[in-house]
Amino acid sequence: MTDAVQTQSPQADAPNAGFTPRVFSGIQPTNHLQLGNYLGAVKRFVEMQDSGIETLYCIVDLHAITVWQDPADLSRATRELAAGYIASGLDPAKSMLFNQARVPEHTQLAWLFNCVARMGWLNRMTQFKDKAGKNRENASVGLFAYPNLMAADILLYHTTHVPVGEDQKQHIELARDIAIKFNNDFGVDFFPVPEPVIEGAATRVMSLRDGSKKMSKSDPSDMSRINLTDDADTIAKKFRKAKTDPEPLPDTADGLTDRPEARNLVNIYAALSDSTVDAVMGEYGGKAFSEFKPKLADLAVATLGPISAEMDRLMQDPAEIDRILEDGASRARAIAAPILKRSYDIMGILI
Ligand code: AMP
Ligand code: TRP
């Protein structure tokens, strides 16, 4: 696949040969889902669910609170993300869908990992540096320890494969380091070494206003992103106003090299249409953005419109969403509890 950073698929033989393939990923319930989350994460969660492997998809509320969240917004965003998962094609009967706090084993294993990971490892995390900004002294301890909780999310299920966008690669590497150090420190072969699965045309969807910044739920400019909740007119307007250069589209993918904004729009088109950058260039090479952008908007509306309508419908019945999350959590706990118990045993902790 084009632009693949890490193309190991769950079928590949490899270092985790003794472990049953299992997929885990999570998204924070902050703001609305945006197109980067959808293309870089949720769409691929659905593909992995449909590949027949056991899949767990979490709403990581305990990660969200590493920066202050309005309590009412957090509850709403948790249910909205569950609705977004389901509306995008995750099936609660096939995948375990739950919010992290409903499985307390996540925080228990995270404490053990706080004692395994080294300060120096966490000091290197770029997401902490970005989020803490200049005033590091004022960042929460949770924000610093965030990657240890993320490692616990993953390793609590003996996860072998973690589908994420490119920005999460460093965190998965830390989870791998923790698994290896735990195994070495205690002379066991207990945790698998999880593989990031970062593939497809849209592992890093960029802002529509600045081709050097990733599209993000937390960008102050709403024009920088497409939200899954945007209506058709808003989506068309955002693409129409998306920053581009004055040249027409090039004939080949190579011609996109120094044109980040153009490359971003083409990547989005390729990912939305399950196609490749080369195929998109074959169709639109030489055409002006004034022709390409409306087609891109139509494609986005055709894909996202039904998802957002279904999210609205699901949000009418919050009790049903809660029931689904409760059920997903109880199935997840059945896997997590014995793995946590064994982790305590290995460390000599009596429970
Ligand atoms: P977050 O919104 O930070 O909780 O991210 C949830 C998931 O979406 C993670 O797997 C991210 O890597 C992915 N993601 C977030 N923003 C983007 C983006 N702009 N492009 C591709 N993937 C993204
Ligand atoms: N840190 C991830 C993000 O910001 C979210 C996350 C938390 C996650 N735990 C995870 C992703 C475990 C994959 C696996 O996007």
Short mmCIF file of C-alpha atoms and ligand atoms in Angstrom, two decimals:
data_model
loop_
_atom_site.label_atom_id
_atom_site.label_comp_id
_atom_site.label_asym_id
_atom_site.label_seq_id
_atom_site.Cartn_x
_atom_site.Cartn_y
_atom_site.Cartn_z
CA MET A 1 0.00 0.00 0.00
CA THR A 2 1.15 3.55 -0.59
CA ASP A 3 2.66 5.53 2.24
CA ALA A 4 2.72 2.49 4.49
CA VAL A 5 4.97 3.01 7.46
CA GLN A 6 4.46 -0.38 9.00
CA THR A 7 2.71 -2.95 6.95
CA GLN A 8 2.75 -5.99 9.16
CA SER A 9 -0.67 -7.55 9.00
CA PRO A 10 -2.16 -9.79 11.69
CA GLN A 11 -1.75 -12.79 9.41
CA ALA A 12 2.01 -12.46 9.24
CA ASP A 13 4.05 -15.01 11.20
CA ALA A 14 6.32 -13.48 13.59
CA PRO A 15 7.72 -12.52 16.88
CA ASN A 16 4.49 -13.16 18.74
CA ALA A 17 4.06 -16.63 17.34
CA GLY A 18 2.95 -18.07 20.69
CA PHE A 19 0.14 -15.54 21.16
CA THR A 20 -3.33 -15.59 19.68
CA PRO A 21 -3.62 -12.57 17.35
CA ARG A 22 -5.66 -9.88 19.06
CA VAL A 23 -6.35 -6.28 18.08
CA PHE A 24 -6.79 -3.38 20.52
CA SER A 25 -7.07 0.34 19.88
CA GLY A 26 -8.55 3.39 21.52
CA ILE A 27 -9.61 6.97 20.89
CA GLN A 28 -10.03 9.78 23.42
CA PRO A 29 -13.56 11.09 23.97
CA THR A 30 -12.68 14.74 23.48
CA ASN A 31 -14.56 16.98 21.02
CA HIS A 32 -16.06 15.44 17.89
CA LEU A 33 -14.48 12.73 15.75
CA GLN A 34 -12.71 14.27 12.77
CA LEU A 35 -11.83 12.91 9.35
CA GLY A 36 -8.25 12.04 10.44
CA ASN A 37 -9.61 9.83 13.23
CA TYR A 38 -12.00 8.22 10.80
CA LEU A 39 -9.51 7.50 8.01
CA GLY A 40 -6.45 6.92 10.20
CA ALA A 41 -8.21 4.85 12.83
CA VAL A 42 -11.93 3.96 12.86
CA LYS A 43 -12.23 2.90 9.21
CA ARG A 44 -9.31 0.57 9.76
CA PHE A 45 -10.76 -0.73 13.02
CA VAL A 46 -13.75 -1.85 10.96
CA GLU A 47 -11.54 -3.61 8.40
CA MET A 48 -9.73 -5.47 11.16
CA GLN A 49 -12.99 -6.45 12.85
CA ASP A 50 -14.10 -7.96 9.58
CA SER A 51 -10.88 -9.94 9.18
CA GLY A 52 -12.05 -12.44 11.78
CA ILE A 53 -9.52 -11.65 14.55
CA GLU A 54 -10.67 -10.81 18.07
CA THR A 55 -10.98 -7.02 18.32
CA LEU A 56 -11.33 -4.64 21.27
CA TYR A 57 -12.02 -0.94 20.71
CA CYS A 58 -11.91 1.32 23.69
CA ILE A 59 -13.05 4.85 24.47
CA VAL A 60 -10.14 6.04 26.57
CA ASP A 61 -11.85 8.37 29.05
CA LEU A 62 -9.02 8.04 31.58
CA HIS A 63 -6.58 9.33 28.98
CA ALA A 64 -8.87 12.25 28.19
CA ILE A 65 -8.73 13.57 31.77
CA THR A 66 -4.95 14.01 31.62
CA VAL A 67 -6.03 17.51 30.57
CA TRP A 68 -9.05 19.12 32.23
CA GLN A 69 -12.41 18.09 30.77
CA ASP A 70 -15.78 19.58 31.47
CA PRO A 71 -17.65 16.68 33.17
CA ALA A 72 -20.87 17.02 31.15
CA ASP A 73 -18.92 17.26 27.90
CA LEU A 74 -16.88 14.19 28.79
CA SER A 75 -19.98 12.05 29.35
CA ARG A 76 -21.54 13.30 26.14
CA ALA A 77 -18.35 12.77 24.14
CA THR A 78 -17.99 9.24 25.53
CA ARG A 79 -21.44 8.27 24.26
CA GLU A 80 -20.92 10.19 21.01
CA LEU A 81 -17.70 8.30 20.32
CA ALA A 82 -19.48 5.00 20.99
CA ALA A 83 -22.16 6.12 18.52
CA GLY A 84 -19.41 7.06 16.04
CA TYR A 85 -17.80 3.63 16.35
CA ILE A 86 -21.09 1.83 15.76
CA ALA A 87 -22.27 4.16 12.98
CA SER A 88 -18.93 3.63 11.18
CA GLY A 89 -19.48 -0.12 11.14
CA LEU A 90 -18.15 -1.51 14.40
CA ASP A 91 -20.53 -4.22 15.51
CA PRO A 92 -20.87 -4.66 19.29
CA ALA A 93 -21.57 -8.34 18.68
CA LYS A 94 -18.25 -8.80 16.88
CA SER A 95 -15.96 -6.32 18.64
CA MET A 96 -15.79 -5.48 22.33
CA LEU A 97 -16.70 -1.79 22.59
CA PHE A 98 -16.29 -0.18 26.00
CA ASN A 99 -15.00 2.81 27.88
CA GLN A 100 -11.75 2.34 29.72
CA ALA A 101 -12.99 3.28 33.21
CA ARG A 102 -15.44 0.37 33.14
CA VAL A 103 -12.47 -2.03 33.16
CA PRO A 104 -10.51 -1.03 36.29
CA GLU A 105 -7.72 -3.51 35.45
CA HIS A 106 -6.35 -0.86 33.02
CA THR A 107 -5.32 1.43 35.87
CA GLN A 108 -4.09 -1.44 38.02
CA LEU A 109 -1.70 -2.68 35.31
CA ALA A 110 -0.73 0.93 34.57
CA TRP A 111 0.60 1.24 38.13
CA LEU A 112 2.80 -1.81 37.64
CA PHE A 113 4.09 -0.24 34.44
CA ASN A 114 4.77 3.07 36.22
CA CYS A 115 7.28 0.99 38.16
CA VAL A 116 8.76 -0.64 35.04
CA ALA A 117 9.08 2.32 32.65
CA ARG A 118 11.97 4.74 33.19
CA MET A 119 11.71 8.52 33.52
CA GLY A 120 14.14 8.90 30.62
CA TRP A 121 11.83 6.96 28.31
CA LEU A 122 8.86 9.18 29.10
CA ASN A 123 10.96 12.32 28.83
CA ARG A 124 11.46 11.55 25.16
CA MET A 125 7.73 11.41 24.28
CA THR A 126 6.93 14.07 21.72
CA GLN A 127 3.18 14.08 22.48
CA PHE A 128 3.91 15.08 26.08
CA LYS A 129 6.21 17.86 24.91
CA ASP A 130 3.57 19.11 22.46
CA LYS A 131 0.69 18.93 24.91
CA ALA A 132 2.55 20.27 27.93
CA GLY A 133 3.93 23.15 25.89
CA LYS A 134 6.32 25.57 27.56
CA ASN A 135 4.86 25.23 31.01
CA ARG A 136 5.86 21.66 31.82
CA GLU A 137 5.82 22.23 35.57
CA ASN A 138 2.12 22.83 35.34
CA ALA A 139 1.24 19.70 33.31
CA SER A 140 -0.60 16.96 35.20
CA VAL A 141 1.35 13.93 36.37
CA GLY A 142 -1.22 11.91 34.41
CA LEU A 143 -0.18 13.61 31.17
CA PHE A 144 3.42 12.56 31.79
CA ALA A 145 2.49 8.98 32.72
CA TYR A 146 -0.04 8.73 29.85
CA PRO A 147 2.09 6.34 27.75
CA ASN A 148 2.28 3.85 30.64
CA LEU A 149 -1.52 3.72 30.83
CA MET A 150 -1.60 3.27 27.07
CA ALA A 151 0.88 0.38 27.35
CA ALA A 152 -1.41 -1.14 29.99
CA ASP A 153 -4.43 -0.77 27.67
CA ILE A 154 -2.61 -2.76 25.04
CA LEU A 155 -0.77 -5.37 27.10
CA LEU A 156 -3.71 -6.11 29.43
CA TYR A 157 -5.21 -8.14 26.60
CA HIS A 158 -1.94 -9.61 25.31
CA THR A 159 -2.64 -7.55 22.21
CA THR A 160 -0.50 -8.38 19.18
CA HIS A 161 -1.67 -5.65 16.74
CA VAL A 162 -2.55 -2.00 17.33
CA PRO A 163 -4.09 -0.01 14.45
CA VAL A 164 -3.32 3.70 14.90
CA GLY A 165 -2.40 6.84 12.98
CA GLU A 166 1.26 7.70 12.56
CA ASP A 167 1.33 10.10 15.53
CA GLN A 168 0.98 7.14 17.92
CA LYS A 169 4.02 5.22 16.69
CA GLN A 170 6.28 6.44 19.47
CA HIS A 171 3.76 5.42 22.14
CA ILE A 172 3.51 1.91 20.73
CA GLU A 173 7.29 1.69 20.75
CA LEU A 174 7.18 2.53 24.44
CA ALA A 175 4.61 -0.23 25.02
CA ARG A 176 7.00 -2.61 23.26
CA ASP A 177 9.87 -1.47 25.49
CA ILE A 178 7.76 -2.00 28.59
CA ALA A 179 6.76 -5.52 27.48
CA ILE A 180 10.39 -6.41 26.81
CA LYS A 181 11.65 -4.92 30.09
CA PHE A 182 8.96 -6.65 32.14
CA ASN A 183 9.77 -9.99 30.49
CA ASN A 184 13.51 -9.47 31.09
CA ASP A 185 13.22 -8.16 34.63
CA PHE A 186 11.23 -11.19 35.74
CA GLY A 187 12.70 -13.80 33.40
CA VAL A 188 9.38 -14.60 31.75
CA ASP A 189 7.95 -14.65 28.26
CA PHE A 190 4.64 -13.25 29.44
CA PHE A 191 3.81 -10.16 27.40
CA PRO A 192 3.79 -10.17 23.60
CA VAL A 193 5.63 -7.34 21.85
CA PRO A 194 2.77 -5.53 20.08
CA GLU A 195 3.04 -4.41 16.47
CA PRO A 196 1.72 -1.02 15.35
CA VAL A 197 -0.42 -1.29 12.23
CA ILE A 198 -0.02 2.03 10.46
CA GLU A 199 -1.10 1.65 6.87
CA GLY A 200 -3.26 3.05 4.11
CA ALA A 201 -3.28 6.37 2.27
CA ALA A 202 -4.33 8.38 5.32
CA THR A 203 -2.09 7.55 8.26
CA ARG A 204 -1.53 11.28 8.72
CA VAL A 205 -4.37 13.50 7.51
CA MET A 206 -3.23 17.12 7.60
CA SER A 207 -5.03 20.32 8.54
CA LEU A 208 -7.01 21.92 5.69
CA ARG A 209 -5.47 25.29 6.63
CA ASP A 210 -1.83 24.27 7.06
CA GLY A 211 -0.29 21.29 5.28
CA SER A 212 2.44 20.99 7.90
CA LYS A 213 0.08 20.36 10.85
CA LYS A 214 -2.00 17.25 11.42
CA MET A 215 -5.77 17.51 11.40
CA SER A 216 -6.83 17.48 15.02
CA LYS A 217 -9.97 17.53 17.16
CA SER A 218 -8.37 20.20 19.30
CA ASP A 219 -7.22 22.69 16.61
CA PRO A 220 -8.76 26.07 17.51
CA SER A 221 -9.85 26.57 13.89
CA ASP A 222 -12.90 24.52 12.96
CA MET A 223 -12.09 25.23 9.28
CA SER A 224 -8.93 23.11 9.68
CA ARG A 225 -10.88 19.87 9.96
CA ILE A 226 -13.91 17.95 8.75
CA ASN A 227 -15.95 16.72 11.72
CA LEU A 228 -18.03 13.59 11.34
CA THR A 229 -20.94 15.69 12.56
CA ASP A 230 -20.57 18.39 9.83
CA ASP A 231 -23.46 18.73 7.38
CA ALA A 232 -23.03 18.60 3.60
CA ASP A 233 -22.83 22.36 3.13
CA THR A 234 -20.19 22.74 5.82
CA ILE A 235 -18.10 19.93 4.33
CA ALA A 236 -18.31 21.50 0.85
CA LYS A 237 -17.37 24.91 2.24
CA LYS A 238 -14.39 23.57 4.19
CA PHE A 239 -12.96 21.80 1.15
CA ARG A 240 -13.64 24.83 -1.07
CA LYS A 241 -11.68 27.02 1.32
CA ALA A 242 -8.96 24.44 1.95
CA LYS A 243 -5.51 25.92 1.38
CA THR A 244 -3.89 24.83 -1.91
CA ASP A 245 -1.31 26.16 -4.34
CA PRO A 246 -2.17 27.73 -7.72
CA GLU A 247 -0.86 24.86 -9.91
CA PRO A 248 -3.14 22.20 -11.36
CA LEU A 249 -2.81 18.67 -9.96
CA PRO A 250 0.31 16.86 -11.24
CA ASP A 251 0.11 13.79 -13.46
CA THR A 252 1.93 11.45 -11.10
CA ALA A 253 2.29 10.93 -7.36
CA ASP A 254 5.93 12.13 -7.57
CA GLY A 255 4.68 15.58 -8.51
CA LEU A 256 3.09 15.89 -5.06
CA THR A 257 6.38 15.70 -3.21
CA ASP A 258 6.79 19.39 -2.38
CA ARG A 259 3.09 20.22 -2.35
CA PRO A 260 1.83 19.21 1.11
CA GLU A 261 -1.66 20.70 0.78
CA ALA A 262 -2.26 19.11 -2.62
CA ARG A 263 -0.88 15.81 -1.39
CA ASN A 264 -3.16 15.89 1.63
CA LEU A 265 -6.32 16.37 -0.46
CA VAL A 266 -5.27 13.60 -2.83
CA ASN A 267 -4.51 11.27 0.08
CA ILE A 268 -7.94 11.99 1.55
CA TYR A 269 -9.59 11.26 -1.79
CA ALA A 270 -7.64 7.99 -2.16
CA ALA A 271 -8.50 6.85 1.38
CA LEU A 272 -12.19 7.76 1.08
CA SER A 273 -12.52 5.94 -2.23
CA ASP A 274 -10.46 2.89 -1.11
CA SER A 275 -8.15 3.66 -3.97
CA THR A 276 -4.49 4.67 -4.36
CA VAL A 277 -2.77 8.00 -4.93
CA ASP A 278 -1.65 6.76 -8.38
CA ALA A 279 -5.22 5.94 -9.36
CA VAL A 280 -6.41 9.38 -8.22
CA MET A 281 -3.63 11.03 -10.25
CA GLY A 282 -4.73 8.95 -13.25
CA GLU A 283 -8.19 10.45 -12.95
CA TYR A 284 -7.42 14.03 -11.93
CA GLY A 285 -3.83 14.67 -13.14
CA GLY A 286 -3.68 18.05 -14.92
CA LYS A 287 -7.07 19.18 -13.54
CA ALA A 288 -7.54 22.37 -11.51
CA PHE A 289 -8.48 22.35 -7.81
CA SER A 290 -11.71 24.11 -8.75
CA GLU A 291 -12.70 20.87 -10.44
CA PHE A 292 -11.18 18.44 -7.94
CA LYS A 293 -12.43 20.01 -4.69
CA PRO A 294 -16.18 19.66 -5.41
CA LYS A 295 -15.63 15.99 -6.32
CA LEU A 296 -13.75 15.48 -3.08
CA ALA A 297 -16.54 17.17 -1.13
CA ASP A 298 -19.17 14.96 -2.82
CA LEU A 299 -17.19 11.87 -1.95
CA ALA A 300 -16.78 12.96 1.68
CA VAL A 301 -20.48 13.78 2.00
CA ALA A 302 -21.47 10.42 0.48
CA THR A 303 -19.26 8.60 3.01
CA LEU A 304 -19.78 10.69 6.13
CA GLY A 305 -23.45 11.69 5.65
CA PRO A 306 -24.89 8.26 6.49
CA ILE A 307 -22.47 7.90 9.43
CA SER A 308 -23.49 11.19 10.97
CA ALA A 309 -27.21 10.45 10.44
CA GLU A 310 -26.78 7.10 12.18
CA MET A 311 -24.84 8.76 15.03
CA ASP A 312 -27.75 11.16 15.55
CA ARG A 313 -30.17 8.26 15.65
CA LEU A 314 -28.08 6.31 18.17
CA MET A 315 -27.62 9.38 20.37
CA GLN A 316 -31.40 9.49 20.85
CA ASP A 317 -31.08 6.43 23.08
CA PRO A 318 -28.20 6.95 25.53
CA ALA A 319 -29.37 4.05 27.73
CA GLU A 320 -28.85 1.65 24.85
CA ILE A 321 -25.33 3.02 24.29
CA ASP A 322 -24.57 2.54 27.99
CA ARG A 323 -25.85 -1.03 27.81
CA ILE A 324 -23.55 -1.76 24.85
CA LEU A 325 -20.54 -0.30 26.70
CA GLU A 326 -21.37 -2.27 29.84
CA ASP A 327 -21.63 -5.49 27.87
CA GLY A 328 -18.35 -4.81 26.01
CA ALA A 329 -16.64 -4.07 29.32
CA SER A 330 -17.76 -7.28 30.94
CA ARG A 331 -16.46 -9.34 28.01
CA ALA A 332 -13.19 -7.38 28.07
CA ARG A 333 -12.80 -7.95 31.83
CA ALA A 334 -13.05 -11.68 31.32
CA ILE A 335 -9.81 -11.46 29.29
CA ALA A 336 -8.15 -8.78 31.40
CA ALA A 337 -8.62 -10.14 34.93
CA PRO A 338 -6.52 -13.33 34.57
CA ILE A 339 -3.75 -11.42 32.77
CA LEU A 340 -3.60 -8.83 35.55
CA LYS A 341 -3.66 -11.58 38.20
CA ARG A 342 -0.76 -13.34 36.49
CA SER A 343 1.19 -10.05 36.28
CA TYR A 344 0.83 -9.63 40.06
CA ASP A 345 1.87 -13.27 40.60
CA ILE A 346 4.99 -12.81 38.46
CA MET A 347 5.98 -9.78 40.55
CA GLY A 348 5.33 -11.60 43.80
CA ILE A 349 2.35 -9.48 44.80
CA LEU A 350 -0.24 -11.46 46.76
CA ILE A 351 -3.89 -10.89 45.94
P1 AMP B 1 -7.01 10.99 19.19
O1 AMP B 1 -8.00 11.89 18.54
O2 AMP B 1 -5.71 11.69 19.44
O3 AMP B 1 -7.55 10.22 20.36
O4 AMP B 1 -6.62 9.91 18.08
C1 AMP B 1 -7.33 8.71 17.89
C2 AMP B 1 -6.77 7.92 16.72
O5 AMP B 1 -6.90 8.65 15.50
C3 AMP B 1 -5.27 7.58 16.85
O6 AMP B 1 -5.04 6.29 16.29
C4 AMP B 1 -4.61 8.62 16.00
O7 AMP B 1 -3.37 8.21 15.50
C5 AMP B 1 -5.64 8.80 14.88
N1 AMP B 1 -5.54 10.14 14.31
C6 AMP B 1 -5.79 11.31 14.94
N2 AMP B 1 -5.60 12.37 14.12
C7 AMP B 1 -5.20 11.83 12.93
C8 AMP B 1 -4.84 12.39 11.66
N3 AMP B 1 -4.85 13.70 11.46
N4 AMP B 1 -4.50 11.54 10.67
C9 AMP B 1 -4.50 10.20 10.85
N5 AMP B 1 -4.81 9.61 12.02
C10 AMP B 1 -5.17 10.40 13.05
N1 TRP B 2 -2.99 7.73 22.76
C1 TRP B 2 -3.97 7.45 21.76
C2 TRP B 2 -4.32 8.77 21.02
O1 TRP B 2 -4.18 9.83 21.55
C3 TRP B 2 -5.23 6.85 22.32
C4 TRP B 2 -4.97 5.54 22.99
C5 TRP B 2 -4.99 5.29 24.33
C6 TRP B 2 -4.65 4.31 22.36
N2 TRP B 2 -4.74 3.97 24.57
C7 TRP B 2 -4.53 3.35 23.39
C8 TRP B 2 -4.46 3.93 21.03
C9 TRP B 2 -4.17 2.01 23.13
C10 TRP B 2 -4.13 2.59 20.77
C11 TRP B 2 -3.98 1.64 21.82
O2 TRP B 2 -4.75 8.71 19.92
#
